[in-house]
PDB file of C-alpha atoms in Angstrom:
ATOM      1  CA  UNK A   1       6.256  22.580  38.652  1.00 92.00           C
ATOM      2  CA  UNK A   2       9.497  21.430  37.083  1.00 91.00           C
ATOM      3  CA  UNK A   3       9.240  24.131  34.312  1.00 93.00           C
ATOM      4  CA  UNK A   4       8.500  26.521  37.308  1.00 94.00           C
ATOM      5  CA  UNK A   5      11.264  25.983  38.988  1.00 96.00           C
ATOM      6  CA  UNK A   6      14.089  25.684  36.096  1.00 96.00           C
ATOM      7  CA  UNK A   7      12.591  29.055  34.924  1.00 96.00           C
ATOM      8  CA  UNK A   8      13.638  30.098  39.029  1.00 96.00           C
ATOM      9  CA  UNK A   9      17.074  28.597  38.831  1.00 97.00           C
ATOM     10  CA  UNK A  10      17.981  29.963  35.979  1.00 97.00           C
ATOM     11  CA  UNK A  11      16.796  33.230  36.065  1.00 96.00           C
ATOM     12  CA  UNK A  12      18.258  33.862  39.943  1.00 97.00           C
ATOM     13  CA  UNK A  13      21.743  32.088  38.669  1.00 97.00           C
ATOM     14  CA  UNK A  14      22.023  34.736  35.972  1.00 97.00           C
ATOM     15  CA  UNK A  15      20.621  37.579  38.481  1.00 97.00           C
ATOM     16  CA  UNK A  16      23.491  36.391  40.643  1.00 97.00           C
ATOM     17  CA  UNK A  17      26.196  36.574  37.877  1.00 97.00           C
ATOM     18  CA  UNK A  18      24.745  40.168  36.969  1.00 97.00           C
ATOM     19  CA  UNK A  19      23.673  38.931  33.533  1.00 97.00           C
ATOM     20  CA  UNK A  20      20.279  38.092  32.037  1.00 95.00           C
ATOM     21  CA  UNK A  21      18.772  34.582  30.593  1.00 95.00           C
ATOM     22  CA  UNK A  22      16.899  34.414  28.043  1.00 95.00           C
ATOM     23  CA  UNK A  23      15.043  30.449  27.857  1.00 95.00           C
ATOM     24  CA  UNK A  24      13.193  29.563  24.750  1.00 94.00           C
ATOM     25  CA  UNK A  25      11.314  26.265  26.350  1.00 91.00           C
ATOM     26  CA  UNK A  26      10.241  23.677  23.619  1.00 87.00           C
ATOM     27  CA  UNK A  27       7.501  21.782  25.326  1.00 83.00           C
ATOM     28  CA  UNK A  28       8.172  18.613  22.743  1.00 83.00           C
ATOM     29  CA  UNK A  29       5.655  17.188  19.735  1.00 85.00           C
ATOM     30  CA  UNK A  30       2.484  16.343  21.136  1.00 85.00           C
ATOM     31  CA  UNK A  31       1.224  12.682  21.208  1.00 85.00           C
ATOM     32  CA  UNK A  32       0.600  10.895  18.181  1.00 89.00           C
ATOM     33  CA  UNK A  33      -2.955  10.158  17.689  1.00 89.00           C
ATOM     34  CA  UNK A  34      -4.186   8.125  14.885  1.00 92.00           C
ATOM     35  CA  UNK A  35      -7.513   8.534  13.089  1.00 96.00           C
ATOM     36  CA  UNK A  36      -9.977   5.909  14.146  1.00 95.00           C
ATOM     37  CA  UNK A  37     -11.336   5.172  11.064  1.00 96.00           C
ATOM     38  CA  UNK A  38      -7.870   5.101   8.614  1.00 96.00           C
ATOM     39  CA  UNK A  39      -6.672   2.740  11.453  1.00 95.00           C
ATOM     40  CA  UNK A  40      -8.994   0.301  10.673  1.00 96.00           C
ATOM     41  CA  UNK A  41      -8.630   0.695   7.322  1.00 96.00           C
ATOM     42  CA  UNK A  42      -4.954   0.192   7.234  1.00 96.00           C
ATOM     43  CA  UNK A  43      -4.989  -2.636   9.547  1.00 95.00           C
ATOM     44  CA  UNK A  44      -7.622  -4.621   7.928  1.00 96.00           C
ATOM     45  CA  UNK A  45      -5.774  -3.880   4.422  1.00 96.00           C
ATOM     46  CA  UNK A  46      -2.423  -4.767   5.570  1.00 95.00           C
ATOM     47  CA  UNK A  47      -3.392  -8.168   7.242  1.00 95.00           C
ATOM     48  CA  UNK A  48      -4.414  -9.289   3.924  1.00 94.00           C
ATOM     49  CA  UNK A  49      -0.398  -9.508   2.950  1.00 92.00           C
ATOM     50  CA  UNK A  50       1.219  -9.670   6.181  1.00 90.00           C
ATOM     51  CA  UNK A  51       0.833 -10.089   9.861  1.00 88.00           C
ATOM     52  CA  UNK A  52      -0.164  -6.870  11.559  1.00 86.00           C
ATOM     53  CA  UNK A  53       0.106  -6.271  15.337  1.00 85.00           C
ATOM     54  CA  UNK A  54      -1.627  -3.591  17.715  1.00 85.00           C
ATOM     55  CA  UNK A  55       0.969  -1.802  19.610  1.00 83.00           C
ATOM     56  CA  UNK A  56       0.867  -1.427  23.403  1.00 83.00           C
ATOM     57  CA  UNK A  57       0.218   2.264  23.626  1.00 80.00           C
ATOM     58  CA  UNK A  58       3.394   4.098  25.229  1.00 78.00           C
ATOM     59  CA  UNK A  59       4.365   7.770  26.381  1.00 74.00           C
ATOM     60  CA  UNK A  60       6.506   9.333  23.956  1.00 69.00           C
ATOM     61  CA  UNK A  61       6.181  11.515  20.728  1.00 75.00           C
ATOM     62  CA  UNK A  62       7.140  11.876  17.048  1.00 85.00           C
ATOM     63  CA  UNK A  63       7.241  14.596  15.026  1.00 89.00           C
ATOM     64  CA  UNK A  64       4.201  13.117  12.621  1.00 92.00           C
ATOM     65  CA  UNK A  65       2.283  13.933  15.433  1.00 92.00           C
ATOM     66  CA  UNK A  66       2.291  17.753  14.623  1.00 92.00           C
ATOM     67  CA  UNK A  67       1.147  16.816  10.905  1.00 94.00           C
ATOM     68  CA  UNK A  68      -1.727  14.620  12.713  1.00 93.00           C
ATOM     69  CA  UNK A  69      -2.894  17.751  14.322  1.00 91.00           C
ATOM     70  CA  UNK A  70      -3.553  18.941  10.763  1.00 94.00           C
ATOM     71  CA  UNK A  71      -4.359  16.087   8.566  1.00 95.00           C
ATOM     72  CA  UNK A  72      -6.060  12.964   9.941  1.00 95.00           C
ATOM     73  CA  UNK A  73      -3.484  10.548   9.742  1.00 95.00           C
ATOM     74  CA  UNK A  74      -2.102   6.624  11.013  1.00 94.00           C
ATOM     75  CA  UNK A  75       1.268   5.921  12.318  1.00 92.00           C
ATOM     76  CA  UNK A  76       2.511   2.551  11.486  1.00 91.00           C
ATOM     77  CA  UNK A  77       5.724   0.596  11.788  1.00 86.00           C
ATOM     78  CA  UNK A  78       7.343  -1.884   9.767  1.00 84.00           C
ATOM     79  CA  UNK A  79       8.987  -4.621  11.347  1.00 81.00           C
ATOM     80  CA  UNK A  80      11.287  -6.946  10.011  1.00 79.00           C
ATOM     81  CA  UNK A  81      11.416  -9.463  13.452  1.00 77.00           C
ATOM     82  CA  UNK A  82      15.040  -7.916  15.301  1.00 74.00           C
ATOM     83  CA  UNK A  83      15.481  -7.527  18.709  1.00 76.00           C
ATOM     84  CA  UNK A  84      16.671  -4.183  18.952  1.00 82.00           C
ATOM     85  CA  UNK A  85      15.416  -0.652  18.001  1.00 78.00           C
ATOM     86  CA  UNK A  86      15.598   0.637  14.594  1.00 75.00           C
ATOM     87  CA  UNK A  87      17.598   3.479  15.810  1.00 82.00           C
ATOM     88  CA  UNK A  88      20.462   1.357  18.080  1.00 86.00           C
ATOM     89  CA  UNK A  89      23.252   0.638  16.260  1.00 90.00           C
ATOM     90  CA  UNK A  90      23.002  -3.105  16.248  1.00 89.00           C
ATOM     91  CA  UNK A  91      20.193  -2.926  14.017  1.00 86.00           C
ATOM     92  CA  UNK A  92      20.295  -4.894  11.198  1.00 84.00           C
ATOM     93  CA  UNK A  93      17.946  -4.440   8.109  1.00 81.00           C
ATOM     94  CA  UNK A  94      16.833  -7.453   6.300  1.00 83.00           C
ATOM     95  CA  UNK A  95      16.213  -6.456   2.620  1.00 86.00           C
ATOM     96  CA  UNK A  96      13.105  -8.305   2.244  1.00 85.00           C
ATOM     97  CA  UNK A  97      11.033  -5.617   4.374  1.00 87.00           C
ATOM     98  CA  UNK A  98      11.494  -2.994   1.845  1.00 90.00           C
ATOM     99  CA  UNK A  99       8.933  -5.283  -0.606  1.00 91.00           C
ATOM    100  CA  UNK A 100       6.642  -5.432   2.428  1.00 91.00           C
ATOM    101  CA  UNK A 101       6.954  -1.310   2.636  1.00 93.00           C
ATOM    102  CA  UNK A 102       6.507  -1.030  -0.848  1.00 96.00           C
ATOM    103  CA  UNK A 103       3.459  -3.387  -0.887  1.00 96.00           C
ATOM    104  CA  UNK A 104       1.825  -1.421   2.250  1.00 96.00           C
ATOM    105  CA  UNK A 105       2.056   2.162   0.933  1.00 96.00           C
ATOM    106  CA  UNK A 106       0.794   0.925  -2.107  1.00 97.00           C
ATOM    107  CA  UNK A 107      -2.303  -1.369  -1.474  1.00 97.00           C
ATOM    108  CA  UNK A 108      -2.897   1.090   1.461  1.00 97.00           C
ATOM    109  CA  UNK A 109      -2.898   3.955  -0.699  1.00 97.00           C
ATOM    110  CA  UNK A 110      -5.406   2.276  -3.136  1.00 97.00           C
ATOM    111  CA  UNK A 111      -7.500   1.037  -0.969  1.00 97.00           C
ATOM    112  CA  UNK A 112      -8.089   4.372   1.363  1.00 96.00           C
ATOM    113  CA  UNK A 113      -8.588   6.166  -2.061  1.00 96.00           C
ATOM    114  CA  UNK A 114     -11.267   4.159  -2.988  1.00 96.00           C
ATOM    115  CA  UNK A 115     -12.805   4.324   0.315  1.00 92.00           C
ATOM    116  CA  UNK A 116     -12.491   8.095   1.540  1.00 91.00           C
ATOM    117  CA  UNK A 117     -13.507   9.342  -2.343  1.00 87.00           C
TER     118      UNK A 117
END
């Protein structure tokens, strides 16, 4: 109904004005949606280096979600234990997650190799 009704407003604005609008309406990335079965692989592989948590699903998107629509896929995070959002700018890095990073694309990628051949 919201759509609906911007599509009114705007439209009967630019009637009133004598011109014409033209919307292109991006309807946002869709949910991301991991695969079932790489989940469980990638969670049981990474808890054998590190502690690994199950997110509270949420509302929201990403943009890997549109490559999940084609490729079977999992969406992790790396956390390094701050308070605040990787995107606020308070956030502060701590170098020692990049070794964890390196050490779960690696044993992850080795491992799913050997078990989706």
């Amino acid at each position: 109904m919201i759509k609906q009704r911007f599509f009114t407003v705007v439209e009967n604005t630019a009637a009133a004005f004598g011109v014409k609008a033209d919307i292109d309406w991006y309807d946002g990335d869709p949910s991301v949606d991991n695969d079932p079965k790489l989940t469980a692989i990638v969670q049981d592989e990474s808890q054998s280096f590190t502690t690994s948590y199950e997110e509270e699903p949420a509302l929201g998107s990403d943009d890997f979600a549109c490559l999940q629509a084609k490729v079977p896929g999992v969406y992790a995070k790396l956390g390094n234990g701050g308070n605040v959002a990787n995107h606020n700018p308070r956030y502060i890095a701590e170098d020692g997650v990049v070794a964890v990073g390196a050490r779960f694309f690696y044993q992850n990628s080795v491992r799913l190799l050997k078990e989706l051949q």
